[in-house]
PDB file of C-alpha atoms in Angstrom:
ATOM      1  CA  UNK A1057      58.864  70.928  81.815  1.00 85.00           C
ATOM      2  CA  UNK A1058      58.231  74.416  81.628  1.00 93.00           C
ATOM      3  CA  UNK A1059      58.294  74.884  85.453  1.00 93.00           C
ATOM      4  CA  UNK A1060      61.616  73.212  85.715  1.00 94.00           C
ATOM      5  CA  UNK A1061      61.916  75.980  82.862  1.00 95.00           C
ATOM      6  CA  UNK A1062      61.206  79.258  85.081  1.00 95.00           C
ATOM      7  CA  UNK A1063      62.699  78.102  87.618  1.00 95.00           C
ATOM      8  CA  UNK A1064      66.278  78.300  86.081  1.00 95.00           C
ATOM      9  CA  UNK A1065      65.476  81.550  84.304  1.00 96.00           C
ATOM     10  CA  UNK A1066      64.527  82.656  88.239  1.00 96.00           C
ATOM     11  CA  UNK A1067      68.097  80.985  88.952  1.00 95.00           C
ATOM     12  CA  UNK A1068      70.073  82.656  86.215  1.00 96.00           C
ATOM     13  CA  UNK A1069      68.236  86.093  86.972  1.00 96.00           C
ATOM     14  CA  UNK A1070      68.790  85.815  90.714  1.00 94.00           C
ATOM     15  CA  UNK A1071      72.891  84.094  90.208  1.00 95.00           C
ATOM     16  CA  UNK A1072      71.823  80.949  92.560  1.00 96.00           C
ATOM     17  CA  UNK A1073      71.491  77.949  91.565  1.00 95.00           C
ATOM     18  CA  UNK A1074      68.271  75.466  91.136  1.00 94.00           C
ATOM     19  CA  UNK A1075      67.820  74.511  94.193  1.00 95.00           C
ATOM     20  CA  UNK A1076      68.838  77.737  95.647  1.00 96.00           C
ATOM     21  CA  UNK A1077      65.493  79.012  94.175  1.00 96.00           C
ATOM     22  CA  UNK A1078      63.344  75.936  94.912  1.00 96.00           C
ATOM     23  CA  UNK A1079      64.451  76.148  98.623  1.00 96.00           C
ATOM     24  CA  UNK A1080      63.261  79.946  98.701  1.00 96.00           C
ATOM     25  CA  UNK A1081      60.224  79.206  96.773  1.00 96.00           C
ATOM     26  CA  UNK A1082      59.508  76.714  99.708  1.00 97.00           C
ATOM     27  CA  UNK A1083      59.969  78.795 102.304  1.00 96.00           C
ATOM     28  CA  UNK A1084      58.260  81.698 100.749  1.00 96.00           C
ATOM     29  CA  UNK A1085      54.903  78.866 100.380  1.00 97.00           C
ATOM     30  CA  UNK A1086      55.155  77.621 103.737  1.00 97.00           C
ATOM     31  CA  UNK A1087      55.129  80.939 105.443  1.00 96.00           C
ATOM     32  CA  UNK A1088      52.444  81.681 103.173  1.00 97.00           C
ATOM     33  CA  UNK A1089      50.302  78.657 104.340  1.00 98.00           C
ATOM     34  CA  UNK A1090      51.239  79.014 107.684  1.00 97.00           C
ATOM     35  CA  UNK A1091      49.997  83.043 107.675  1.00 98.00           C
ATOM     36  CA  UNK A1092      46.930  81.789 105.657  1.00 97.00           C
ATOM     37  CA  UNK A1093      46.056  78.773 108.352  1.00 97.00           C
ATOM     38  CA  UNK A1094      46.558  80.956 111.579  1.00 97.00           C
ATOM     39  CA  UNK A1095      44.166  83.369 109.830  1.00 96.00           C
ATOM     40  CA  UNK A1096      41.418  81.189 108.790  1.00 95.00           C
ATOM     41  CA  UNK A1097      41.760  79.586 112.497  1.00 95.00           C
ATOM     42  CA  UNK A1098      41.369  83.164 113.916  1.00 93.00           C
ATOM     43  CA  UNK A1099      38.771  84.476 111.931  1.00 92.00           C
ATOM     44  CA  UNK A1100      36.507  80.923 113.081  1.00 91.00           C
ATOM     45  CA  UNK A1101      37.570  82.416 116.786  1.00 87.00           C
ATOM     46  CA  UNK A1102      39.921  79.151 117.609  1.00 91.00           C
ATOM     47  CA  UNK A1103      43.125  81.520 118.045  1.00 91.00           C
ATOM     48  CA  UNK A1104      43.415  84.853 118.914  1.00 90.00           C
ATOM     49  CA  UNK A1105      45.610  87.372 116.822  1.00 92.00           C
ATOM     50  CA  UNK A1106      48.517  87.477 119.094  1.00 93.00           C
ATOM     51  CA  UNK A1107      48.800  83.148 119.081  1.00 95.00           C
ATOM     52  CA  UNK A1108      48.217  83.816 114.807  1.00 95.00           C
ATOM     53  CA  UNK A1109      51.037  86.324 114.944  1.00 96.00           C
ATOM     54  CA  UNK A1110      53.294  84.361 117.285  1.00 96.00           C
ATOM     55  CA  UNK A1111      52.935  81.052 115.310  1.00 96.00           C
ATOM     56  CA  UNK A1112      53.510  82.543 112.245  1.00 97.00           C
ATOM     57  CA  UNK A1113      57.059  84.231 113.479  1.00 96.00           C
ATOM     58  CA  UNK A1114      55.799  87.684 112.975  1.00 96.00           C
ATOM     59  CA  UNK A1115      55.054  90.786 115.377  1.00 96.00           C
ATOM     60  CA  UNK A1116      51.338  91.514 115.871  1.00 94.00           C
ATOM     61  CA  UNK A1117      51.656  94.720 114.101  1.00 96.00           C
ATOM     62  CA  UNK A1118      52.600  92.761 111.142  1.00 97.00           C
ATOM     63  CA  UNK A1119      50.096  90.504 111.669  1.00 95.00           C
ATOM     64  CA  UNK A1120      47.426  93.124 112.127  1.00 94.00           C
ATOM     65  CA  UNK A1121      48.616  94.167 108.418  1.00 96.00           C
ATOM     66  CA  UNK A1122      48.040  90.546 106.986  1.00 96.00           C
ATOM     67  CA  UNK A1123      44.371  90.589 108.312  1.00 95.00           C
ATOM     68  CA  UNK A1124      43.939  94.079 106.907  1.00 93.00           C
ATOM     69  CA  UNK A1125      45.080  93.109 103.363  1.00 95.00           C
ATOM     70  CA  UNK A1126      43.753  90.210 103.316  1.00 94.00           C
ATOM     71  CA  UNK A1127      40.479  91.739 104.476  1.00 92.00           C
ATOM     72  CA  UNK A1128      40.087  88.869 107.402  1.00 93.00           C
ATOM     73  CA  UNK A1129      36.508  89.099 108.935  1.00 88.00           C
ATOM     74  CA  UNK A1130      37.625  90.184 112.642  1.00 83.00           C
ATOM     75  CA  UNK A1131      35.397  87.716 114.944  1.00 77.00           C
ATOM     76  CA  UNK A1132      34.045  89.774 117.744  1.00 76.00           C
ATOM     77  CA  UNK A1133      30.561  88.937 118.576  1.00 75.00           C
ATOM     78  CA  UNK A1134      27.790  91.007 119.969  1.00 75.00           C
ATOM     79  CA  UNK A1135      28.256  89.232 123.694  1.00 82.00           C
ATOM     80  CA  UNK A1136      31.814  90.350 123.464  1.00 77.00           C
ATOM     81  CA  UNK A1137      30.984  93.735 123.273  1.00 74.00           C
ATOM     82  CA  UNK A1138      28.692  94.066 125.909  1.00 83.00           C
ATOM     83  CA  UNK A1139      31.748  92.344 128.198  1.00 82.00           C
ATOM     84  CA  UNK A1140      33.590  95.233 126.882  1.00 77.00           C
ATOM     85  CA  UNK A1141      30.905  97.280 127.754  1.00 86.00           C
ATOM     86  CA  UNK A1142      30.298  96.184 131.062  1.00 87.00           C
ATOM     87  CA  UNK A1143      34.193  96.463 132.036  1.00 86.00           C
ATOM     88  CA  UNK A1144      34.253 100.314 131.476  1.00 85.00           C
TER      89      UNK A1144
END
């Protein structure tokens, strides 16, 4: 199989072995998911950034970086403003 392939040219490249490389191919996917979920959740307004951040295991500065790469639509409505607004 020409994954199984890659995978042990990653594995001779990188001196591990196979399931070395799986393993950090897993965790580098689940963080991945997990930073792409808390996202998606925040931009629909059911989590805020800090909860996104805090889930995912990263600072909210980081986090803050994730939603400005990934261009995340920031949800902050019009009646959110004017609470803003009307707290000054």
């Amino acid at each position: 199989d020409s994954m199984v392939q890659e995978i042990d040219e990653v594995a001779v490249e990188q001196a591990v072995d196979r399931s070395a490389v799986i393993r950090r191919f897993l965790i580098q996917s689940l963080k991945e998911w997990r930073i792409q979920k808390s996202l998606e959740e925040y931009e629909q307004g059911k989590t805020t950034l800090w909860k996104a951040a805090r889930d995912c295991g990263m600072s909210l500065w980081e986090m803050m970086g994730e939603v400005k790469k990934r261009d995340v639509r920031v949800p902050y409505l019009l009646e959110d403003l004017k609470e803003d607004l009307n707290a000054i």
